[in-house]
Amino acid sequence: EETMLLSCLTLSLLFFPTPIPSLQPAPQDKFAQVEIQTVPVRDGLYVLVGRGGNIGLSVGADGAFLVDDQFAPLTEKIEAAIRAVTDDSVRFLVNTHWHGDHTGGNENFGKRGSIIVAHRNVRQRMGVEQFRTILSQDRKPPSPPGALPKITFTDEMTFHWNGEEIRVFHVEHAHTDGDTIIYFTEAEVFHMGDVFFNGRYPFIDLDSGGNVNGIIAAAERVLALSSSRTRIIPGHGELAGPEDLRAYRDMLTEVRDRVQILVNDGKSVEEVVASHPTAPFDDEWESSRRDRFVKGIYYSLKGH
């Protein structure tokens, strides 16, 4: 009888095996292992690196000044990193553009009293449904009212904060149509948001008004304001200097010019991608999203 029971059990396991627990983490756990690293830049300025866009932090007598805030589930970790260098809460939060890996924590910081500032196009895009066809993404619903910037500007504004003159200026049709560059003039430090991807091919958000020529123009503008002392915080990648931004500008310019020749010859986007116009740079630049980058240049030149 015992043998029969064991045989039945064996057969049941063969034909009706016990489900194996999924090894994939639950969606809400994808931020659980993220650690926020704090990188000093100079004169009370830091970069906070976690998951998403690089965060800029200024601390001093007037209070904490933040640039971008990554994703909502990381807010407590970001706040803990801020508290490690200052007892002050975040008074101002500037968004470099509307994407969720830079604005996901807006509502949380807004509830804590932070005043959110951005270009007016950022508020407009966050306030309505968005869809990016080049990524084949589902539609992104509007952000909640508490996540929207409370102060917007069109061209430029200046903060006199923590002993700094902080210039906040718009660059047109670059990564998006709402990009802001933050320039800490005394420290000679820029935060460029996703106008600058250091060491990797950038994402050109065509559906949000992005254009490769605007990215190149923005790089030229920052380079014109830079000196050998300048430090540059990119939207993604390591802390950089003018030489890194110059290499980025040169890469963008050469690849654009290569694509322009193919566009002038009437090539399709598939033919342009297949021609591999980034070939001279692939060994130096992280290229997992190379084809998307080439498509972004193609449609920047031909129209989207």
PDB file of N, CA, C and O in Angstrom, residues 73-114:
ATOM      1  N   PRO A  73       9.610  55.654  -6.081  1.00  0.00           N
ATOM      2  CA  PRO A  73       9.994  54.717  -5.024  1.00  0.00           C
ATOM      3  C   PRO A  73      11.363  54.982  -4.408  1.00  0.00           C
ATOM      4  O   PRO A  73      11.696  54.382  -3.370  1.00  0.00           O
ATOM      5  N   LEU A  74      12.161  55.862  -5.032  1.00  0.00           N
ATOM      6  CA  LEU A  74      13.499  56.149  -4.520  1.00  0.00           C
ATOM      7  C   LEU A  74      13.554  57.397  -3.648  1.00  0.00           C
ATOM      8  O   LEU A  74      14.618  57.746  -3.134  1.00  0.00           O
ATOM      9  N   THR A  75      12.435  58.075  -3.453  1.00  0.00           N
ATOM     10  CA  THR A  75      12.447  59.355  -2.747  1.00  0.00           C
ATOM     11  C   THR A  75      13.055  59.243  -1.354  1.00  0.00           C
ATOM     12  O   THR A  75      13.888  60.077  -0.951  1.00  0.00           O
ATOM     13  N   GLU A  76      12.669  58.233  -0.596  1.00  0.00           N
ATOM     14  CA  GLU A  76      13.206  58.108   0.765  1.00  0.00           C
ATOM     15  C   GLU A  76      14.716  57.896   0.745  1.00  0.00           C
ATOM     16  O   GLU A  76      15.440  58.447   1.582  1.00  0.00           O
ATOM     17  N   LYS A  77      15.197  57.108  -0.198  1.00  0.00           N
ATOM     18  CA  LYS A  77      16.640  56.890  -0.301  1.00  0.00           C
ATOM     19  C   LYS A  77      17.361  58.170  -0.717  1.00  0.00           C
ATOM     20  O   LYS A  77      18.457  58.470  -0.230  1.00  0.00           O
ATOM     21  N   ILE A  78      16.748  58.911  -1.613  1.00  0.00           N
ATOM     22  CA  ILE A  78      17.338  60.187  -2.043  1.00  0.00           C
ATOM     23  C   ILE A  78      17.368  61.164  -0.872  1.00  0.00           C
ATOM     24  O   ILE A  78      18.381  61.859  -0.633  1.00  0.00           O
ATOM     25  N   GLU A  79      16.286  61.235  -0.118  1.00  0.00           N
ATOM     26  CA  GLU A  79      16.249  62.120   1.041  1.00  0.00           C
ATOM     27  C   GLU A  79      17.290  61.719   2.081  1.00  0.00           C
ATOM     28  O   GLU A  79      17.909  62.579   2.715  1.00  0.00           O
ATOM     29  N   ALA A  80      17.498  60.431   2.256  1.00  0.00           N
ATOM     30  CA  ALA A  80      18.519  59.972   3.199  1.00  0.00           C
ATOM     31  C   ALA A  80      19.911  60.421   2.747  1.00  0.00           C
ATOM     32  O   ALA A  80      20.747  60.836   3.567  1.00  0.00           O
ATOM     33  N   ALA A  81      20.164  60.369   1.427  1.00  0.00           N
ATOM     34  CA  ALA A  81      21.447  60.832   0.905  1.00  0.00           C
ATOM     35  C   ALA A  81      21.609  62.330   1.096  1.00  0.00           C
ATOM     36  O   ALA A  81      22.711  62.810   1.408  1.00  0.00           O
ATOM     37  N   ILE A  82      20.520  63.071   0.937  1.00  0.00           N
ATOM     38  CA  ILE A  82      20.576  64.523   1.160  1.00  0.00           C
ATOM     39  C   ILE A  82      20.860  64.826   2.627  1.00  0.00           C
ATOM     40  O   ILE A  82      21.694  65.680   2.968  1.00  0.00           O
ATOM     41  N   ARG A  83      20.175  64.107   3.542  1.00  0.00           N
ATOM     42  CA  ARG A  83      20.370  64.341   4.976  1.00  0.00           C
ATOM     43  C   ARG A  83      21.796  64.018   5.427  1.00  0.00           C
ATOM     44  O   ARG A  83      22.258  64.522   6.450  1.00  0.00           O
ATOM     45  N   ALA A  84      22.499  63.188   4.653  1.00  0.00           N
ATOM     46  CA  ALA A  84      23.873  62.856   5.007  1.00  0.00           C
ATOM     47  C   ALA A  84      24.825  64.032   4.815  1.00  0.00           C
ATOM     48  O   ALA A  84      25.924  64.038   5.380  1.00  0.00           O
ATOM     49  N   VAL A  85      24.405  65.029   4.017  1.00  0.00           N
ATOM     50  CA  VAL A  85      25.282  66.192   3.782  1.00  0.00           C
ATOM     51  C   VAL A  85      24.671  67.507   4.272  1.00  0.00           C
ATOM     52  O   VAL A  85      25.359  68.523   4.322  1.00  0.00           O
ATOM     53  N   THR A  86      23.374  67.503   4.631  1.00  0.00           N
ATOM     54  CA  THR A  86      22.742  68.721   5.147  1.00  0.00           C
ATOM     55  C   THR A  86      21.509  68.357   5.962  1.00  0.00           C
ATOM     56  O   THR A  86      20.862  67.342   5.699  1.00  0.00           O
ATOM     57  N   ASP A  87      21.216  69.217   6.954  1.00  0.00           N
ATOM     58  CA  ASP A  87      19.993  69.029   7.740  1.00  0.00           C
ATOM     59  C   ASP A  87      18.804  69.742   7.113  1.00  0.00           C
ATOM     60  O   ASP A  87      17.673  69.616   7.598  1.00  0.00           O
ATOM     61  N   ASP A  88      19.046  70.502   6.050  1.00  0.00           N
ATOM     62  CA  ASP A  88      17.988  71.306   5.440  1.00  0.00           C
ATOM     63  C   ASP A  88      17.144  70.474   4.483  1.00  0.00           C
ATOM     64  O   ASP A  88      17.636  69.553   3.820  1.00  0.00           O
ATOM     65  N   SER A  89      15.867  70.821   4.387  1.00  0.00           N
ATOM     66  CA  SER A  89      14.982  70.191   3.412  1.00  0.00           C
ATOM     67  C   SER A  89      15.192  70.845   2.045  1.00  0.00           C
ATOM     68  O   SER A  89      15.821  71.899   1.923  1.00  0.00           O
ATOM     69  N   VAL A  90      14.649  70.207   1.018  1.00  0.00           N
ATOM     70  CA  VAL A  90      14.792  70.724  -0.342  1.00  0.00           C
ATOM     71  C   VAL A  90      13.825  71.887  -0.529  1.00  0.00           C
ATOM     72  O   VAL A  90      12.608  71.711  -0.494  1.00  0.00           O
ATOM     73  N   ARG A  91      14.370  73.076  -0.753  1.00  0.00           N
ATOM     74  CA  ARG A  91      13.523  74.267  -0.940  1.00  0.00           C
ATOM     75  C   ARG A  91      13.077  74.408  -2.393  1.00  0.00           C
ATOM     76  O   ARG A  91      11.924  74.714  -2.667  1.00  0.00           O
ATOM     77  N   PHE A  92      14.007  74.206  -3.318  1.00  0.00           N
ATOM     78  CA  PHE A  92      13.687  74.287  -4.745  1.00  0.00           C
ATOM     79  C   PHE A  92      14.104  73.001  -5.444  1.00  0.00           C
ATOM     80  O   PHE A  92      15.154  72.421  -5.139  1.00  0.00           O
ATOM     81  N   LEU A  93      13.278  72.570  -6.383  1.00  0.00           N
ATOM     82  CA  LEU A  93      13.540  71.386  -7.205  1.00  0.00           C
ATOM     83  C   LEU A  93      13.341  71.789  -8.657  1.00  0.00           C
ATOM     84  O   LEU A  93      12.237  72.168  -9.063  1.00  0.00           O
ATOM     85  N   VAL A  94      14.409  71.735  -9.443  1.00  0.00           N
ATOM     86  CA  VAL A  94      14.345  72.098 -10.857  1.00  0.00           C
ATOM     87  C   VAL A  94      14.364  70.826 -11.696  1.00  0.00           C
ATOM     88  O   VAL A  94      15.236  69.970 -11.517  1.00  0.00           O
ATOM     89  N   ASN A  95      13.415  70.696 -12.605  1.00  0.00           N
ATOM     90  CA  ASN A  95      13.379  69.569 -13.543  1.00  0.00           C
ATOM     91  C   ASN A  95      14.080  69.963 -14.840  1.00  0.00           C
ATOM     92  O   ASN A  95      13.775  71.003 -15.423  1.00  0.00           O
ATOM     93  N   THR A  96      14.994  69.112 -15.305  1.00  0.00           N
ATOM     94  CA  THR A  96      15.673  69.407 -16.564  1.00  0.00           C
ATOM     95  C   THR A  96      14.790  69.140 -17.779  1.00  0.00           C
ATOM     96  O   THR A  96      14.994  69.719 -18.845  1.00  0.00           O
ATOM     97  N   HIS A  97      13.802  68.220 -17.644  1.00  0.00           N
ATOM     98  CA  HIS A  97      12.822  67.941 -18.696  1.00  0.00           C
ATOM     99  C   HIS A  97      11.754  67.050 -18.085  1.00  0.00           C
ATOM    100  O   HIS A  97      11.777  66.775 -16.882  1.00  0.00           O
ATOM    101  N   TRP A  98      10.806  66.560 -18.893  1.00  0.00           N
ATOM    102  CA  TRP A  98       9.607  65.939 -18.329  1.00  0.00           C
ATOM    103  C   TRP A  98       9.696  64.444 -18.071  1.00  0.00           C
ATOM    104  O   TRP A  98       8.852  63.878 -17.381  1.00  0.00           O
ATOM    105  N   HIS A  99      10.691  63.743 -18.566  1.00  0.00           N
ATOM    106  CA  HIS A  99      10.721  62.285 -18.498  1.00  0.00           C
ATOM    107  C   HIS A  99      10.688  61.766 -17.058  1.00  0.00           C
ATOM    108  O   HIS A  99      11.289  62.357 -16.156  1.00  0.00           O
ATOM    109  N   GLY A 100      10.039  60.600 -16.900  1.00  0.00           N
ATOM    110  CA  GLY A 100       9.760  60.075 -15.570  1.00  0.00           C
ATOM    111  C   GLY A 100      10.968  59.701 -14.742  1.00  0.00           C
ATOM    112  O   GLY A 100      10.898  59.695 -13.507  1.00  0.00           O
ATOM    113  N   ASP A 101      12.094  59.382 -15.385  1.00  0.00           N
ATOM    114  CA  ASP A 101      13.287  59.053 -14.599  1.00  0.00           C
ATOM    115  C   ASP A 101      13.979  60.310 -14.067  1.00  0.00           C
ATOM    116  O   ASP A 101      15.009  60.215 -13.396  1.00  0.00           O
ATOM    117  N   HIS A 102      13.398  61.470 -14.367  1.00  0.00           N
ATOM    118  CA  HIS A 102      13.904  62.747 -13.841  1.00  0.00           C
ATOM    119  C   HIS A 102      12.850  63.486 -13.005  1.00  0.00           C
ATOM    120  O   HIS A 102      13.200  64.386 -12.241  1.00  0.00           O
ATOM    121  N   THR A 103      11.589  63.121 -13.177  1.00  0.00           N
ATOM    122  CA  THR A 103      10.492  63.826 -12.489  1.00  0.00           C
ATOM    123  C   THR A 103       9.624  62.906 -11.630  1.00  0.00           C
ATOM    124  O   THR A 103       8.648  63.357 -11.048  1.00  0.00           O
ATOM    125  N   GLY A 104       9.981  61.629 -11.559  1.00  0.00           N
ATOM    126  CA  GLY A 104       9.124  60.671 -10.865  1.00  0.00           C
ATOM    127  C   GLY A 104       8.904  60.965  -9.397  1.00  0.00           C
ATOM    128  O   GLY A 104       7.893  60.563  -8.818  1.00  0.00           O
ATOM    129  N   GLY A 105       9.848  61.659  -8.767  1.00  0.00           N
ATOM    130  CA  GLY A 105       9.713  61.990  -7.352  1.00  0.00           C
ATOM    131  C   GLY A 105       9.072  63.335  -7.085  1.00  0.00           C
ATOM    132  O   GLY A 105       8.961  63.758  -5.920  1.00  0.00           O
ATOM    133  N   ASN A 106       8.617  64.024  -8.128  1.00  0.00           N
ATOM    134  CA  ASN A 106       8.072  65.380  -7.962  1.00  0.00           C
ATOM    135  C   ASN A 106       6.961  65.452  -6.920  1.00  0.00           C
ATOM    136  O   ASN A 106       6.969  66.323  -6.039  1.00  0.00           O
ATOM    137  N   GLU A 107       5.991  64.569  -7.049  1.00  0.00           N
ATOM    138  CA  GLU A 107       4.849  64.640  -6.144  1.00  0.00           C
ATOM    139  C   GLU A 107       5.293  64.442  -4.701  1.00  0.00           C
ATOM    140  O   GLU A 107       4.840  65.163  -3.794  1.00  0.00           O
ATOM    141  N   ASN A 108       6.201  63.504  -4.466  1.00  0.00           N
ATOM    142  CA  ASN A 108       6.684  63.269  -3.107  1.00  0.00           C
ATOM    143  C   ASN A 108       7.384  64.489  -2.538  1.00  0.00           C
ATOM    144  O   ASN A 108       7.141  64.896  -1.393  1.00  0.00           O
ATOM    145  N   PHE A 109       8.267  65.103  -3.331  1.00  0.00           N
ATOM    146  CA  PHE A 109       8.985  66.279  -2.841  1.00  0.00           C
ATOM    147  C   PHE A 109       8.041  67.469  -2.698  1.00  0.00           C
ATOM    148  O   PHE A 109       8.184  68.278  -1.775  1.00  0.00           O
ATOM    149  N   GLY A 110       7.069  67.574  -3.618  1.00  0.00           N
ATOM    150  CA  GLY A 110       6.092  68.647  -3.499  1.00  0.00           C
ATOM    151  C   GLY A 110       5.300  68.564  -2.211  1.00  0.00           C
ATOM    152  O   GLY A 110       5.035  69.578  -1.557  1.00  0.00           O
ATOM    153  N   LYS A 111       4.932  67.359  -1.798  1.00  0.00           N
ATOM    154  CA  LYS A 111       4.199  67.174  -0.543  1.00  0.00           C
ATOM    155  C   LYS A 111       5.043  67.567   0.659  1.00  0.00           C
ATOM    156  O   LYS A 111       4.505  67.911   1.716  1.00  0.00           O
ATOM    157  N   ARG A 112       6.352  67.516   0.495  1.00  0.00           N
ATOM    158  CA  ARG A 112       7.260  67.863   1.584  1.00  0.00           C
ATOM    159  C   ARG A 112       7.634  69.336   1.567  1.00  0.00           C
ATOM    160  O   ARG A 112       8.498  69.770   2.318  1.00  0.00           O
ATOM    161  N   GLY A 113       7.024  70.090   0.657  1.00  0.00           N
ATOM    162  CA  GLY A 113       7.225  71.536   0.648  1.00  0.00           C
ATOM    163  C   GLY A 113       8.187  72.071  -0.385  1.00  0.00           C
ATOM    164  O   GLY A 113       8.425  73.286  -0.428  1.00  0.00           O
ATOM    165  N   SER A 114       8.737  71.225  -1.225  1.00  0.00           N
ATOM    166  CA  SER A 114       9.654  71.700  -2.259  1.00  0.00           C
ATOM    167  C   SER A 114       8.877  72.439  -3.345  1.00  0.00           C
ATOM    168  O   SER A 114       7.792  72.008  -3.741  1.00  0.00           O
TER     169      SER A 114
END
